[in-house]
Coordinates of C-alpha atoms in Angstrom, one line a residue:
X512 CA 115.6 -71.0 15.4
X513 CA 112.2 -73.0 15.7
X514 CA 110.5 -71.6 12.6
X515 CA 106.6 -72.1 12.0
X516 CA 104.1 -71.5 9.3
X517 CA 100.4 -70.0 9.8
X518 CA 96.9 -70.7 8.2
X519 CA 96.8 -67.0 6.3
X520 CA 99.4 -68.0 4.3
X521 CA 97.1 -70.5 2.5
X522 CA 94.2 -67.5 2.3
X523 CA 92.5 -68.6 5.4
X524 CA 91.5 -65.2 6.7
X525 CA 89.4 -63.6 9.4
X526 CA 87.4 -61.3 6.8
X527 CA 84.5 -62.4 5.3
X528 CA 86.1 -62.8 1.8
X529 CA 85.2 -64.8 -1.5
X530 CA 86.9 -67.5 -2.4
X531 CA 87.7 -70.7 -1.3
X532 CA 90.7 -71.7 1.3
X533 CA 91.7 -75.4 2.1
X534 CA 90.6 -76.9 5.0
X535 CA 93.1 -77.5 8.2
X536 CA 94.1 -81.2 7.3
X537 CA 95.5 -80.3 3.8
X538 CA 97.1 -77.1 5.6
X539 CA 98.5 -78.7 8.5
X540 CA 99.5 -81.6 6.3
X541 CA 101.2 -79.2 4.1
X542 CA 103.1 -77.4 6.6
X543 CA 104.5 -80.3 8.0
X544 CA 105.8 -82.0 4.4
X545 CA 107.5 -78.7 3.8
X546 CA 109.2 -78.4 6.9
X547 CA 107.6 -76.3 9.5
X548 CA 107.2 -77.3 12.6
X549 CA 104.5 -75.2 14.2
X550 CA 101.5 -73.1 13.5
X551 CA 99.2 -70.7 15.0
X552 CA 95.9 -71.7 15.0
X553 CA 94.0 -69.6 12.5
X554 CA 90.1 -68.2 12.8
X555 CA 88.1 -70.1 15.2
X556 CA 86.2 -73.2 14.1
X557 CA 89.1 -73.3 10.8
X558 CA 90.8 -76.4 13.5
X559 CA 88.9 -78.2 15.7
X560 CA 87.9 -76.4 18.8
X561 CA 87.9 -79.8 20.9
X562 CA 90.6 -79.8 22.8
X563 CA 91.7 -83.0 22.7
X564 CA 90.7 -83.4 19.1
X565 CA 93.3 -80.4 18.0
X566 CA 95.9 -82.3 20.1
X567 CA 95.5 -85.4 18.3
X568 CA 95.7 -83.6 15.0
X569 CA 99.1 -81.6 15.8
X570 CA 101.1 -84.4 17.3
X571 CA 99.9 -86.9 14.5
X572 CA 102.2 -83.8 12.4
X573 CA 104.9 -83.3 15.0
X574 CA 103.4 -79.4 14.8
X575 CA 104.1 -77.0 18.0
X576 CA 100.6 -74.7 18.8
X577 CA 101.6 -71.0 18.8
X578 CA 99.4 -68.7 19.5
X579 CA 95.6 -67.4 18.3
X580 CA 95.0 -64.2 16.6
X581 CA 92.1 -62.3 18.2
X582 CA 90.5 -58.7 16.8
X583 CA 88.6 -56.9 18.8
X584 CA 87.2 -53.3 18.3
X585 CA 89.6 -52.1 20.7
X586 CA 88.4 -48.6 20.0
X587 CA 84.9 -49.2 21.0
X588 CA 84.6 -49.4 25.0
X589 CA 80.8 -51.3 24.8
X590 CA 82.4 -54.1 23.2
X591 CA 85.2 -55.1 25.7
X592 CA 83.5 -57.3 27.2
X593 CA 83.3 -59.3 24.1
X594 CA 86.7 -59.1 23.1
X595 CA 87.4 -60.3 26.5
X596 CA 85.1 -63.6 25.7
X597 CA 86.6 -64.3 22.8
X598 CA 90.4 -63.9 23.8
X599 CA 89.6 -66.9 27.0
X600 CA 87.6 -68.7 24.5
X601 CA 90.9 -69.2 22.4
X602 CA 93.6 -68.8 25.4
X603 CA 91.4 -71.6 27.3
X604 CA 92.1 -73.9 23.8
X605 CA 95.6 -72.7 23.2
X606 CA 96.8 -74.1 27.1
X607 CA 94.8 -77.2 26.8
X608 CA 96.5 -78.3 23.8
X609 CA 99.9 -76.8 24.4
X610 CA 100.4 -75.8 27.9
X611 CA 102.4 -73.2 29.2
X612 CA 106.2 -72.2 27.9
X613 CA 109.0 -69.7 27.9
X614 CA 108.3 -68.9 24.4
X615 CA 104.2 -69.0 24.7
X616 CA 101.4 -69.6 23.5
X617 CA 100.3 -66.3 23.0
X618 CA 97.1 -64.6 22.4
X619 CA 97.9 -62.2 19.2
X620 CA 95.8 -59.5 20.1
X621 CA 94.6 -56.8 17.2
X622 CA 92.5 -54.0 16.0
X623 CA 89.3 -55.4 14.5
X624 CA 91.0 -54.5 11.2
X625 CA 89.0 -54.3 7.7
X626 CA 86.0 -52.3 9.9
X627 CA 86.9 -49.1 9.1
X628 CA 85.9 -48.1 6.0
X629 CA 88.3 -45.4 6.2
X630 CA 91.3 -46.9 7.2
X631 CA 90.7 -49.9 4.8
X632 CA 90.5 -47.6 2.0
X633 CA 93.9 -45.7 2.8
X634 CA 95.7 -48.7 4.5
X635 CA 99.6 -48.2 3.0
X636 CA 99.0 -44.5 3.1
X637 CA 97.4 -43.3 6.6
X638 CA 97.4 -40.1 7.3
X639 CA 97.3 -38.1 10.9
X640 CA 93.6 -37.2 10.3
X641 CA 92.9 -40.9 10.2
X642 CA 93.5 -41.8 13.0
X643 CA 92.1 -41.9 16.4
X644 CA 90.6 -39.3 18.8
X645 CA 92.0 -38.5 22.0
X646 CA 89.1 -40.1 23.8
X647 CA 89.1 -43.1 21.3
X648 CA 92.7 -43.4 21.8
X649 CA 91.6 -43.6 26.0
X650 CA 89.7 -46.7 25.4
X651 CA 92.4 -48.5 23.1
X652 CA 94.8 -49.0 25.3
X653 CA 92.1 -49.4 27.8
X654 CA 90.9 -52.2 26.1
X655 CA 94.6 -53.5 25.2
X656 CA 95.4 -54.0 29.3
X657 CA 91.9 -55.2 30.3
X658 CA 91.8 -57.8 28.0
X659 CA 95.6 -58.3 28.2
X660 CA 95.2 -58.4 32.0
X661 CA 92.1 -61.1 31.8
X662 CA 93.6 -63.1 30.2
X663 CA 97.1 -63.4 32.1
X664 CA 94.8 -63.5 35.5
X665 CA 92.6 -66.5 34.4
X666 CA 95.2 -68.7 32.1
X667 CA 98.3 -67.3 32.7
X668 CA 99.3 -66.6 29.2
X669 CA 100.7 -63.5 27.9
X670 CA 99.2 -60.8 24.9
X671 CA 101.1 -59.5 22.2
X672 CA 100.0 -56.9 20.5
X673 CA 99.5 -57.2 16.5
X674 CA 99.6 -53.7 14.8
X675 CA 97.7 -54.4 11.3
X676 CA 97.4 -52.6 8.2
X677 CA 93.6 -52.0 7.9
X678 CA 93.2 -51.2 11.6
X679 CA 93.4 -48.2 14.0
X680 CA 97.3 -49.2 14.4
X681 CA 99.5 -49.1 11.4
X682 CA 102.2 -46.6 11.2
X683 CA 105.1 -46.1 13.1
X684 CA 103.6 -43.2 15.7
X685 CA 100.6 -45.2 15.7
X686 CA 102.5 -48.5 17.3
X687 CA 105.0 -45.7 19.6
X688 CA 101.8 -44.0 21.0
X689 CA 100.8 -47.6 21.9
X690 CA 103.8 -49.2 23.0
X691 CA 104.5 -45.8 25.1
X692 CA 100.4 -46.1 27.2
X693 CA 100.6 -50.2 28.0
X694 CA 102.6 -51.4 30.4
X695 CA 105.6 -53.5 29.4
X696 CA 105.2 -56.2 32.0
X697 CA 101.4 -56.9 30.5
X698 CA 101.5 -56.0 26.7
X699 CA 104.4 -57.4 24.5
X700 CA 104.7 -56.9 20.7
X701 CA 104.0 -59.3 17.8
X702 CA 106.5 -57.6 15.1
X703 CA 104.9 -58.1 11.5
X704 CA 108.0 -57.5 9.3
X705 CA 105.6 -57.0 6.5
X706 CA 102.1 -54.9 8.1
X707 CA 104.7 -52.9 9.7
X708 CA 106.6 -52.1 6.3
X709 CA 103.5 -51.8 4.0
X710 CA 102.6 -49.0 6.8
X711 CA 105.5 -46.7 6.4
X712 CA 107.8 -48.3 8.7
X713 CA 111.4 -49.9 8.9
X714 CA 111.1 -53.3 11.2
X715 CA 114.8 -53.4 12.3
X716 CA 114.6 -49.8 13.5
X717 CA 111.4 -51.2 15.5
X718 CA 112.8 -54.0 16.5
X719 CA 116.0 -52.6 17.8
X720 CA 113.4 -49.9 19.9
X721 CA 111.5 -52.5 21.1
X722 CA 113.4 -55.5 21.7
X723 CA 112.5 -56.4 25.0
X724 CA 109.0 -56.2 24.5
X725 CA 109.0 -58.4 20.8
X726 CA 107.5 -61.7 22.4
X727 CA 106.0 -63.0 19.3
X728 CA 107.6 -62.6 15.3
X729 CA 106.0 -62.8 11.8
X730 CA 108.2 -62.8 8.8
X731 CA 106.3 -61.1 6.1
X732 CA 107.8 -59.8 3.6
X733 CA 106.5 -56.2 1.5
X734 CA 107.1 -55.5 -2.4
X735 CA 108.4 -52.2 -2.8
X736 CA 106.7 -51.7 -6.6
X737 CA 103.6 -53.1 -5.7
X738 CA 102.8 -50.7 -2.7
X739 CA 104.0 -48.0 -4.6
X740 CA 101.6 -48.9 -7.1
X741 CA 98.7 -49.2 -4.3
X742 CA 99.2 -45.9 -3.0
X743 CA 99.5 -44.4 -6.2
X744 CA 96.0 -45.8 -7.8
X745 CA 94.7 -45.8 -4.2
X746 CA 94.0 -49.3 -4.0
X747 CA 92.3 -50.7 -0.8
X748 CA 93.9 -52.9 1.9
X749 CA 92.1 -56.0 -0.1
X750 CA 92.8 -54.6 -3.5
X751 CA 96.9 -54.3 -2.1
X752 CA 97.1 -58.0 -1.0
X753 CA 95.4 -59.6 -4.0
X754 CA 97.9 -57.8 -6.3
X755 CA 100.5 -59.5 -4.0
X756 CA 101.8 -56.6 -2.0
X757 CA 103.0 -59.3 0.9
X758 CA 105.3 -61.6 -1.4
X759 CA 107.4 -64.4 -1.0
X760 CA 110.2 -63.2 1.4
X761 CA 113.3 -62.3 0.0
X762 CA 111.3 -61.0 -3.1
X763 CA 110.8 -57.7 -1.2
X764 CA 112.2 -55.1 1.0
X765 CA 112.2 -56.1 4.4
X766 CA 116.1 -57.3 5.4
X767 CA 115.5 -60.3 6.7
X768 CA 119.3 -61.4 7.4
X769 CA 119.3 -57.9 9.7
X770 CA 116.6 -59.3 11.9
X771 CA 117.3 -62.4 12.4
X772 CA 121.1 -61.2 13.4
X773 CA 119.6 -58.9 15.8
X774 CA 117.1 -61.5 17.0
X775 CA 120.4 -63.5 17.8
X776 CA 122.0 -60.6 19.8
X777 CA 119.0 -60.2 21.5
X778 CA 118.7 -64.2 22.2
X779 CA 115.6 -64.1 21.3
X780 CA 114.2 -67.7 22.5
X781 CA 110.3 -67.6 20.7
X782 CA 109.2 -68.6 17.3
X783 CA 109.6 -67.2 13.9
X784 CA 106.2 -67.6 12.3
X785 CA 106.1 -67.3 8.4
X786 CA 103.7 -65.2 7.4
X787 CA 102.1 -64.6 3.3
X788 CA 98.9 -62.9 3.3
X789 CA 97.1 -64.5 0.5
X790 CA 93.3 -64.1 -0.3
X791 CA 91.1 -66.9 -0.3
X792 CA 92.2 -69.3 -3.8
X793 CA 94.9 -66.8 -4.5
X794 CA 98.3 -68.2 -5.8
X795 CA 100.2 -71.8 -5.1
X796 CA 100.1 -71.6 -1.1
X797 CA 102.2 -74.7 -1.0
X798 CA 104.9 -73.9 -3.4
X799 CA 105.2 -69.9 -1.5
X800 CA 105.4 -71.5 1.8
X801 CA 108.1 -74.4 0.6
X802 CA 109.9 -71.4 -1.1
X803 CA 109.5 -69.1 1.9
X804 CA 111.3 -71.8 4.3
X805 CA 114.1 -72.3 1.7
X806 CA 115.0 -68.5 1.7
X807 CA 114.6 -68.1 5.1
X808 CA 117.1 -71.6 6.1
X809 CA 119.7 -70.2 3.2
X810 CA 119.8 -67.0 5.1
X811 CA 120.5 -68.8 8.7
X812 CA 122.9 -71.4 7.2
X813 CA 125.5 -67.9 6.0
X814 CA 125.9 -67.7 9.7

C-alpha cells in the first residue's frame, strides 16, 4: 500500500494557534528521509501556491500530492459561496501539480471546525443537544453537494468528506445522518481512524458500513486514558491534543491490523495518509512520524 505523511503531523495546523511549526522544506524534506512517499498539501500558503514551483519541490523529493484539506462553515448557507472559492482555489493547484488519478487528488472537505465555541468545548463528549438544527442540518449537506458538485464540474476531482472532532460532524449518528442525505456518486468519505474514535466511534465498524464510499484514509491513532481523562476534567478539543490524545499509532486503541485487512478485501487502491495531530512546537514530529511508518510497515509485513 502507497503510504504518505501530512503537514499536521509536524503541528502545522489550520487554527490560529501559538507556537511555532517548521516550514514546508524541513517537512517535506523530513517526510521523504523517513520514508513516505506522499503528502497532502497542508493550509494554504504553508507550500508554495505556484504551480510549477510546488511541482519542482515534490519531484526534487520523489513525493506524490494527495489532496487539500478545505473547512468551510458548511452550516452557514451565506458563506457557500466562499467555501466554494476556496475549494477551486486549492483543486485548481492540486491538478496542476498532480493531475488526475484513480486514487485522486482529493479535495478533503470539512466543517469549519474549532468555530464553535460549543462544540470545541465538548469535542470527545458531544451530546444530541449539541448538535445541529433541522434547518441547519438542510444547509449542511446542501453545502456538502454544492461545493462537492463545483468542484467535480469545473476540475473533475472528487470530495471527500472529513468528519472532525471540533466540528458540527463528530459522532457516529452525526457522520450516518450525513453519509445517509449526500449522494454516493458525489460525496465519498475520508475515514479518520483517530477524529472518528476520539468521537465515540469504532472505525472498522465504519469502515465495514461504508466501504464503497471510503475514497480517501487517515491513520490516526486515539489513547484510550488520555480521552478518558479529557472527558472527565472537560478538557477542550485543544486542551485534548496538546495532552497527546492522538498518539503515535499502535500506542492507542484504534486496530490498525483490522483495517488494513479489510482495506485489502475491499482492494482498496488509494493512499494511506499518516496522520498525528500535534500543536504547533509540540513533541519530536520527526522521530513520531519515523516511529509511525515503522509500526505501520511491521503490521503489513505479518501478512
Amino acid at each position: 500500500m502507497k503510504i504518505a505523511n501530512a503537514p499536521c503531523s509536524w503541528g502545522v495546523l489550520e487554527f490560529d494557534l501559538a507556537g511555532e511549526a517548521p516550514g514546508y522544506g524541513q517537512v517535506l524534506d523530513e517526510m521523504r528521509a523517513i520514508g513516505y512517499t506522499g503528502t497532502e498539501l497542508g493550509d494554504w500558503g504553508f507550500m508554495p501556491t505556484d504551480s510549477a514551483c510546488l511541482r519542482d519541490e515534490l519531484h526534487a523529493r520523489e513525493l506524490t500530492l494527495l489532496a487539500a484539506f478545505v473547512a468551510v462553515p458548511l452550516a452557514e448557507p451565506h458563506l457557500h459561496d466562499r467555501g466554494v472559492e476556496a475549494a477551486l482555489q486549492y483543486a485548481h493547484l492540486l491538478v496542476e501539480v498532480q493531475g488526475h488519478h484513480s486514487w485522486g487528488p482529493y479535495i478533503v472537505l470539512s466543517d469549519d471546525n474549532g468555530t464553535s465555541e460549543l462544540r470545541t468545548r465538548n469535542a470527545g463528549r458531544i451530546r444530541t443537544e449539541h448538535g445541529l438544527t433541522a434547518e441547519e442540518w438542510t444547509f449542511f449537506v446542501h453545502g456538502v453537494q454544492y461545493i462537492a458538485d463545483i468542484v467535480r464540474e469545473e476540475t473533475g476531482l472528487g470530495t471527500v468528506f472529513h468528519p472532525h472532532c471540533a466540528g458540527y460532524i463528530e459522532t457516529p449518528a452525526e457522520v450516518d445522518r450525513l453519509m445517509q442525505n449526500t449522494s454516493s456518486e458525489l460525496v465519498g468519505l475520508c475515514l479518520d481512524t483517530g477524529h472518528y474514535r476520539f468521537g465515540g466511534g469504532e472505525p472498522l465498524e465504519l469502515y465495514t458500513r461504508y466501504a464503497e464510499r471510503v475514497w480517501h484514509v487517515h491513520f490516526k491513532d486515539c489513547h484510550p486514558e488520555i480521552a478518558a481523562r479529557s472527558r472527565a476534567a472537560e478538557w477542550d478539543y485543544f486542551a485534548s491534543v496538546g495532552n497527546g490524545v492522538f498518539c503515535e499509532l499502535g500506542q492507542g486503541d484504534v486496530d490498525f491490523p483490522a483495517i488494513l485487512a479489510a482495506l485489502r478485501t475491499q482492494n482498496y487502491d488509494g493512499w494511506i495518509v499518516v496522520e498525528q495531530d500535534v500543536l504547533p512546537g509540540m513533541g519530536s514530529p520527526r522521530e513520531s512520524a519515523s516511529r509511525n511508518l515503522a509500526y505501520l510497515q511491521s503490521v503489513l509485513n505479518q501478512d
